Coordinates of C-alpha atoms in Angstrom, one line a residue:
E1 CA 0.0 0.0 0.0
A2 CA 1.4 3.4 -0.9
P3 CA 2.5 5.6 2.0
E4 CA 0.3 8.5 2.9
A5 CA 1.5 11.8 1.6
P6 CA 1.8 14.8 4.1
P7 CA -0.9 17.4 3.9
V8 CA -0.2 19.9 1.1
C9 CA -1.4 23.5 1.2
P10 CA -2.1 25.5 -1.9
E11 CA 0.9 27.7 -1.3
Q12 CA 3.2 24.7 -1.5
S13 CA 1.8 23.0 -4.6
A14 CA 0.1 25.8 -6.6
P15 CA 1.9 28.2 -9.0
A16 CA 3.0 31.7 -8.0
A17 CA -0.3 33.2 -9.1
M18 CA -2.2 31.1 -6.6
Q19 CA 0.3 32.1 -3.9
S20 CA -0.4 35.8 -4.7
A21 CA -4.1 35.2 -4.4
A22 CA -3.6 33.6 -1.0
A23 CA -1.5 36.6 0.1
I24 CA -4.3 39.1 -0.6
G25 CA -6.9 37.0 1.1
L26 CA -8.7 35.5 -1.9
L27 CA -7.6 32.0 -1.0
R28 CA -7.3 30.6 2.5
P29 CA -4.8 28.0 3.3
C30 CA -6.4 24.6 3.7
A31 CA -6.2 22.8 6.9
A32 CA -4.3 19.6 7.3
R33 CA -6.4 17.0 5.6
P34 CA -5.5 13.4 4.8
I35 CA -5.3 12.6 1.2
L36 CA -7.6 9.8 -0.1
K37 CA -5.9 6.5 -0.1
S38 CA -5.6 4.6 -3.3
P39 CA -7.8 1.4 -3.4
S40 CA -4.9 -0.6 -4.7
P41 CA -1.1 -0.2 -5.1
G42 CA -1.6 0.3 -8.9
A43 CA -3.8 3.2 -8.4
A44 CA -1.0 5.2 -6.8
R45 CA 0.9 5.1 -10.1
L46 CA -2.0 6.6 -12.1
P47 CA -1.3 9.9 -13.9
A48 CA -2.1 13.0 -12.0
S49 CA -4.9 14.0 -14.4
R50 CA -6.8 10.7 -13.9
A51 CA -6.4 10.9 -10.1
A52 CA -7.8 14.4 -10.2
L53 CA -10.8 13.3 -12.2
R54 CA -11.4 10.5 -9.6
L55 CA -11.2 12.9 -6.7
S56 CA -13.5 15.5 -8.4
A57 CA -16.1 12.7 -9.0
A58 CA -15.8 11.5 -5.4
A59 CA -16.5 14.8 -3.7
P60 CA -18.3 17.3 -5.9
R61 CA -20.7 18.4 -3.1
A62 CA -17.9 19.2 -0.7
G63 CA -17.0 22.3 -2.7
L64 CA -13.6 20.8 -3.6
V65 CA -11.8 20.4 -6.9
A66 CA -8.9 18.3 -7.7
A67 CA -5.7 20.0 -8.8
A68 CA -2.5 18.4 -9.8
G69 CA 0.9 20.0 -9.6
L70 CA 4.5 19.1 -9.0
G71 CA 3.7 15.4 -8.9
R72 CA 1.3 15.8 -5.9
I73 CA -2.4 16.0 -5.7
G74 CA -4.0 18.6 -3.4
L75 CA -7.6 19.8 -2.7
V76 CA -8.4 23.4 -3.1
P77 CA -11.7 25.2 -2.5
A78 CA -14.1 25.4 -5.6
S79 CA -14.8 28.7 -7.2
P80 CA -18.3 30.3 -6.6
E81 CA -19.3 29.6 -10.2
Q82 CA -18.6 25.9 -9.7
E83 CA -20.5 25.8 -6.4
K84 CA -23.5 27.6 -8.1
R85 CA -23.5 25.2 -11.0
S86 CA -23.4 22.2 -8.7
D87 CA -26.3 23.6 -6.6
C88 CA -28.3 24.2 -9.8
L89 CA -27.7 20.6 -11.0
V90 CA -28.8 19.2 -7.6
A91 CA -31.9 21.4 -7.6
A92 CA -32.7 20.4 -11.1
A93 CA -32.4 16.7 -10.3
A94 CA -34.6 17.2 -7.2
S95 CA -37.2 19.1 -9.1
G96 CA -37.1 16.4 -11.9
K97 CA -37.7 13.7 -9.3
A98 CA -40.6 15.7 -7.8
A99 CA -42.1 16.3 -11.2
A100 CA -41.8 12.6 -12.1
G101 CA -43.6 11.7 -8.8
E102 CA -46.3 14.2 -9.5
E103 CA -46.8 12.9 -13.0
A104 CA -47.0 9.3 -11.8
G105 CA -49.6 10.3 -9.2
E106 CA -51.6 12.2 -11.8
E107 CA -51.5 9.2 -14.2
S108 CA -52.7 6.8 -11.5
G109 CA -55.5 9.2 -10.5
A110 CA -56.6 9.6 -14.1
A111 CA -56.6 5.8 -14.7
L112 CA -58.7 5.4 -11.5
A113 CA -61.1 8.1 -12.7
K114 CA -61.5 6.5 -16.1
T115 CA -62.2 3.1 -14.5
L116 CA -64.9 4.6 -12.2
Q117 CA -66.4 6.4 -15.2
L118 CA -66.6 3.2 -17.2
G119 CA -68.2 1.4 -14.3
V120 CA -70.8 4.2 -14.0
F121 CA -71.6 4.0 -17.7
F122 CA -72.1 0.2 -17.5
G123 CA -74.4 0.6 -14.5
L124 CA -76.5 3.3 -16.3
W125 CA -76.6 1.2 -19.4
Y126 CA -78.1 -1.8 -17.6
L127 CA -80.5 0.4 -15.6
F128 CA -81.8 2.2 -18.7
N129 CA -82.0 -1.1 -20.6
I130 CA -84.2 -2.7 -17.8
Y131 CA -86.6 0.2 -17.8
F132 CA -86.7 0.3 -21.6
N133 CA -87.7 -3.3 -21.9
I134 CA -90.3 -3.0 -19.2
Y135 CA -91.9 0.1 -20.7
N136 CA -91.6 -1.3 -24.2
K137 CA -93.5 -4.4 -23.1
Q138 CA -96.2 -2.3 -21.5
V139 CA -96.6 -0.2 -24.6
L140 CA -96.8 -3.3 -26.9
K141 CA -99.6 -4.7 -24.7
V142 CA -101.7 -1.5 -25.3
F143 CA -100.5 -0.7 -28.8
P144 CA -99.6 -3.9 -30.6
F145 CA -97.9 -2.4 -33.6
P146 CA -94.2 -3.1 -33.4
I147 CA -93.2 -1.5 -36.7
N148 CA -94.8 1.8 -35.6
I149 CA -93.2 1.7 -32.2
T150 CA -89.8 1.0 -33.7
T151 CA -90.2 3.8 -36.2
V152 CA -91.1 6.2 -33.3
Q153 CA -88.0 5.1 -31.4
F154 CA -85.8 5.8 -34.4
A155 CA -87.6 9.2 -34.8
V156 CA -86.8 10.2 -31.2
G157 CA -83.2 9.1 -31.7
T158 CA -83.0 11.1 -34.9
T159 CA -84.4 14.2 -33.2
I160 CA -81.8 14.0 -30.4
S161 CA -78.9 13.5 -32.8
L162 CA -80.0 16.5 -34.9
F163 CA -80.4 18.6 -31.8
M164 CA -76.9 17.7 -30.5
W165 CA -75.4 18.6 -33.9
A166 CA -77.3 21.8 -34.2
T167 CA -76.4 23.1 -30.8
G168 CA -72.7 22.0 -30.9
I169 CA -73.0 19.5 -28.1
L170 CA -71.7 16.9 -30.5
K171 CA -69.4 17.9 -33.3
R172 CA -71.1 17.5 -36.6
P173 CA -69.3 14.8 -38.7
K174 CA -67.8 15.4 -42.0
I175 CA -68.8 12.3 -44.0
S176 CA -68.5 11.4 -47.6
G177 CA -70.8 9.5 -49.9
A178 CA -68.5 6.5 -49.9
Q179 CA -68.7 6.3 -46.1
L180 CA -72.5 6.5 -46.2
L181 CA -72.6 3.6 -48.6
A182 CA -70.3 1.7 -46.3
I183 CA -72.5 2.5 -43.3
L184 CA -75.7 1.5 -45.2
P185 CA -75.5 -2.3 -44.5
L186 CA -74.9 -1.6 -40.9
A187 CA -78.0 0.6 -40.8
I188 CA -80.1 -2.1 -42.5
V189 CA -79.2 -4.8 -40.0
H190 CA -79.5 -2.4 -37.1
T191 CA -83.0 -1.6 -38.2
M192 CA -83.9 -5.2 -38.6
G193 CA -82.4 -6.1 -35.2
N194 CA -84.5 -3.5 -33.3
L195 CA -87.6 -4.4 -35.2
F196 CA -87.3 -8.1 -34.5
T197 CA -86.6 -7.4 -30.8
N198 CA -89.9 -5.4 -30.5
M199 CA -91.8 -8.1 -32.4
S200 CA -90.5 -10.7 -29.9
L201 CA -91.4 -8.6 -26.9
G202 CA -94.9 -8.2 -28.2
K203 CA -95.3 -12.0 -28.5
V204 CA -93.6 -13.5 -25.4
A205 CA -92.4 -12.4 -22.0
V206 CA -89.5 -10.0 -21.6
S207 CA -87.5 -12.5 -19.7
F208 CA -87.9 -15.2 -22.4
T209 CA -86.9 -12.7 -25.2
H210 CA -83.7 -11.9 -23.4
T211 CA -83.0 -15.5 -22.5
I212 CA -83.1 -16.3 -26.3
K213 CA -80.9 -13.2 -26.9
A214 CA -78.3 -14.8 -24.7
M215 CA -77.3 -16.9 -27.7
E216 CA -75.7 -13.9 -29.3
P217 CA -72.1 -15.2 -28.7
F218 CA -73.1 -18.4 -30.5
F219 CA -74.2 -16.5 -33.6
S220 CA -71.1 -14.2 -33.4
V221 CA -68.8 -17.2 -33.5
L222 CA -70.8 -18.8 -36.3
L223 CA -70.9 -15.7 -38.5
S224 CA -67.3 -14.9 -37.9
A225 CA -66.3 -18.4 -39.1
M226 CA -68.5 -18.1 -42.1
F227 CA -67.7 -14.6 -43.4
L228 CA -64.3 -13.7 -41.8
G229 CA -62.7 -17.2 -41.6
E230 CA -62.0 -16.9 -37.9
L231 CA -62.3 -20.5 -36.7
P232 CA -63.0 -20.9 -33.0
T233 CA -60.8 -22.8 -30.7
P234 CA -62.1 -26.0 -29.0
W235 CA -62.3 -24.1 -25.7
V236 CA -64.6 -21.5 -27.3
V237 CA -66.8 -24.2 -28.7
L238 CA -67.0 -25.9 -25.3
S239 CA -67.9 -22.6 -23.6
L240 CA -70.9 -22.2 -26.0
L241 CA -72.4 -25.6 -25.2
P242 CA -73.9 -24.5 -21.8
I243 CA -75.4 -21.4 -23.4
V244 CA -77.1 -23.4 -26.2
G245 CA -78.3 -26.0 -23.7
G246 CA -79.6 -23.4 -21.3
V247 CA -81.6 -21.6 -23.9
A248 CA -83.1 -24.9 -25.1
L249 CA -84.2 -25.9 -21.6
A250 CA -85.7 -22.4 -21.0
S251 CA -87.6 -22.6 -24.3
I252 CA -89.1 -26.0 -23.5
S253 CA -90.3 -25.0 -20.0
E254 CA -91.5 -21.4 -21.0
A255 CA -95.2 -20.9 -20.4
S256 CA -95.5 -18.1 -22.9
F257 CA -93.6 -19.9 -25.7
N258 CA -94.8 -19.3 -29.2
W259 CA -92.9 -19.7 -32.5
A260 CA -93.4 -16.1 -33.6
G261 CA -91.7 -14.7 -30.5
F262 CA -89.0 -17.4 -30.5
L263 CA -88.1 -16.9 -34.2
S264 CA -88.2 -13.1 -33.9
A265 CA -85.7 -13.2 -31.0
M266 CA -83.5 -15.6 -33.0
A267 CA -83.7 -13.2 -36.0
S268 CA -82.7 -10.3 -33.7
N269 CA -79.6 -12.3 -32.7
V270 CA -78.6 -13.0 -36.3
T271 CA -79.1 -9.4 -37.4
F272 CA -77.3 -7.8 -34.5
Q273 CA -74.3 -10.1 -34.8
S274 CA -74.3 -9.5 -38.5
R275 CA -73.8 -5.8 -37.8
N276 CA -70.7 -6.6 -35.7
V277 CA -69.3 -8.9 -38.4
L278 CA -70.0 -6.3 -41.1
S279 CA -68.2 -3.6 -39.0
K280 CA -65.1 -5.8 -39.0
K281 CA -65.4 -6.8 -42.7
L282 CA -65.9 -3.3 -44.0
M283 CA -63.1 -1.7 -41.9
L284 CA -64.6 1.8 -42.0
K285 CA -61.9 4.5 -42.1
K286 CA -63.2 7.0 -39.6
E287 CA -62.3 10.6 -39.7
A288 CA -61.5 12.7 -36.6
S289 CA -65.1 13.9 -36.3
L290 CA -66.7 10.4 -36.9
D291 CA -66.3 8.9 -33.5
N292 CA -68.5 6.1 -32.1
I293 CA -71.3 8.4 -30.9
N294 CA -71.5 10.1 -34.3
L295 CA -71.4 6.7 -36.1
F296 CA -74.3 5.4 -34.0
S297 CA -76.2 8.7 -34.5
I298 CA -75.8 8.4 -38.3
I299 CA -77.0 4.7 -38.2
T300 CA -80.0 5.8 -36.2
V301 CA -80.9 8.6 -38.7
M302 CA -80.5 6.2 -41.6
S303 CA -82.6 3.5 -39.8
F304 CA -85.5 6.0 -39.4
F305 CA -85.5 6.8 -43.1
L306 CA -85.3 3.1 -44.0
L307 CA -88.1 2.0 -41.8
A308 CA -90.6 4.9 -42.3
P309 CA -91.6 3.7 -45.8
V310 CA -92.0 0.2 -44.6
T311 CA -94.3 1.4 -41.8
L312 CA -96.5 3.2 -44.3
L313 CA -96.8 0.1 -46.6
T314 CA -97.5 -2.4 -43.8
E315 CA -99.1 -1.1 -40.6
G316 CA -99.8 2.5 -41.7
V317 CA -99.5 5.5 -39.5
K318 CA -101.0 4.5 -36.2
V319 CA -99.4 7.1 -34.1
T320 CA -102.2 9.6 -34.1
P321 CA -104.0 11.1 -31.1
T322 CA -107.4 9.6 -32.1
F323 CA -106.0 6.1 -32.7
L324 CA -103.9 6.1 -29.6
Q325 CA -106.9 7.2 -27.5
S326 CA -109.1 4.5 -28.9
S327 CA -106.4 1.9 -28.3
V328 CA -106.0 2.9 -24.7
S329 CA -109.8 2.9 -24.2
I330 CA -110.1 -0.6 -25.7
H331 CA -107.3 -1.9 -23.5
C332 CA -108.9 -0.4 -20.4
L333 CA -112.2 -2.0 -21.2
F334 CA -110.4 -5.3 -21.7
V335 CA -108.5 -5.1 -18.4
F336 CA -111.2 -3.4 -16.3
P337 CA -114.5 -4.6 -17.8
T338 CA -116.6 -3.3 -14.9
L339 CA -115.6 0.4 -15.5

């Protein structure tokens, strides 16, 4: 191990200029301070410049810089500029760590907020769907015209969409004729799906209609294999067996079973899953303004214009005050014959 060198003051190892600075009080003599030991005997024979670099890296915050002179290594006080630069670097590193911690906290908070928002949307979706089916069934009992009811539902959706576009609540989409032609098949199957659902609700119980609609995954797998070439794995096929078996058992034991309601619900499954398959097959190139809400709004508007002529040719316009009043009166007489 190399012997320790005696403490060296700046006046003994620095040039004459440094000695003059010490003489006028700009540089104070350093106290006796042991020099850093070399970790190994070979390190004692390093060049002075390399040893200076090692010392400056070892103690930058002590306000010391390494200086080499006359074959010996001494420690001299750092200049104010160097101390200021070191303080700035340390402050920048600390602020960077604080900013990174704040960003991580903000990201985790934003992710939690999005998860909660999604959960709220799912809850509202189920809640509104429950009330929609209950009220739809009640209306179909009094007013047994599913095509008219479906047309009115699309008319209400069209009115809401136009209001949102007119007021700026929803950005009006910029859509081309080619995109409208691509959306048209989706609008057709969307119209048929809603119409078949209302026809089924008018014939059988609400619970039985939605029990049959539980077979949507089966039709999704079937249509994807037929039109997209996506063959299911054996595990997917096995997972579909309980669904198909459960629907079959429920259909056999259903008191309100009739073929019109059963086939309408099945047709609703096929049309709605055809819409999903067509969405994949067509691969619509959406613009920035054509988001999912705008796409659904456009489909709703197109469905209204598609179904309105069918309503006129089949059931006729039954949504008139006189006809509605007579339907309600007949229903009340049927339900409450003593009144």
